[in-house]
C-alpha angles and dihedrals in degrees: 000000000000113000121235115276119259112251121244100005107176107249131191126191114209112193136173143133123276110298095009093127104257095144093047090050092052090048089053091050090051091053095048108029112027097085110145098345129109108238131194128193126200111199123194120197129190091217128075102234105058118230106154092079089063090054094057116094119275093191103075113151092229142016115329127171122190124193128173139201112203136181102059144350114309091212107049109040106040136344091221100086091051092046093050096044094049092045094053096041096049098038099043099037100027097205127196090221132022127202122196118199111185122195116277088241092062125108104231095212094073093048092046090052091052093050089048092063115121092248094056091045088065097038097044133040099217112215129186114324106228127206122194117214121194105213091207090058090048090059089063112081090212087069101029095054096040114110092214091053092048092050091070088062097040095056106048143080098218130034115202111198117201137172092036099136093108093058122097123216093270092052092047089053090049092049091050090050091048091054093045091047090058098037116013093182096053119116113226123220120182109211113201112205129331093308131066120249123221089258090050091050093052093048093047094046088059094044093050091056097049123090116243114261095189089055094044090055091060105055098131101090116127115259116251125208102243097181096052092048093048095049098046106030108032104154125205091235091080095061118121106235108039137013106190126180115281093258102036134082132178088270089060096059131166103047139150130209135194129200142168119214129172091342095312126112119222129191126178144170137203118200133181116277090234092066117090132198139193105254094209092053091046093049093051091049095049095044090052091060112111123260097343119174102188135013122190131171146153110202144170105242129198129221133179094263107017147010130237143164125251138182121221123201115176133174125170089267104032137049120192127180119179131174114236143177120280113283136209092251145347115272129190127176134176127189117199124207093221124050092199094071109116109226123199097222096183091053093047092048092049094048092048093048089050090053089052088051098243098113120051 
């Protein structure tokens, strides 16, 4: 039976569009702020196969629990996945501080309304809601004028702006005015690089202590029975280690899935951990795909003398490759900016299996 939730667990919501830098920001906070606390992180992915958890740091100085809900936004389809995941994470792990990272395709308003429910107001102490804005994205009108992109700024207490080095003073002023026009009460923090400066640290220390005003203003949401949901509807997609597609198990590997969410097209694969692939060949193949917005993977790569595992996290303006511990399987996922792109699934499957060496 699920234990009662701890009362007043400090909770932070970290939002931002695809590729904004949410995971990097949380990693930086872990490095600078975790100290002696027990932290928990709930990650929501739009895709079915769950890769973001692998991109979060595994080198926290102290206790860190990571859970993920994959296969769609936790805030816009059903409240159940969020209820179950939060119940298990807070009751079983009992963290001092909880971080929630929704998918970049989510609309923050729905999630904020859920967390503003009377039940959550007693179980969680909701601190500043933080939105990450990639300044390079902002320069593109396709992002800047998109209502879904703007929503991440409208519904937050703090806006952290990163990757702004290419902006001149006029553009920085314009970006500031754009943020203030959408959310006059938002506090702006300019994050230089992957690390946090001393000024950043001081600003964030204050923000992490303050209660969320945007959450406090939306306290009317109907209360949901958490315990009854958790006992009668606990889905496998909230488990800690793997979040496979609804119809696939480890015995079904390899498999591919395809989905369309909020106007974006998603394709992903899971492959047996025993299969290895040349990372250079895989990178070239993925980067040649048309109009992709985000590429993520954790794969078993082969070299002349040894084998190792590596995560890949690509956006149109950043490429990150990081070695990691062996995983339960290979996972590759691509999100496309346009859901009208016609993908030749048979060709893609064949080419990928050839790269893994299982089709001649």
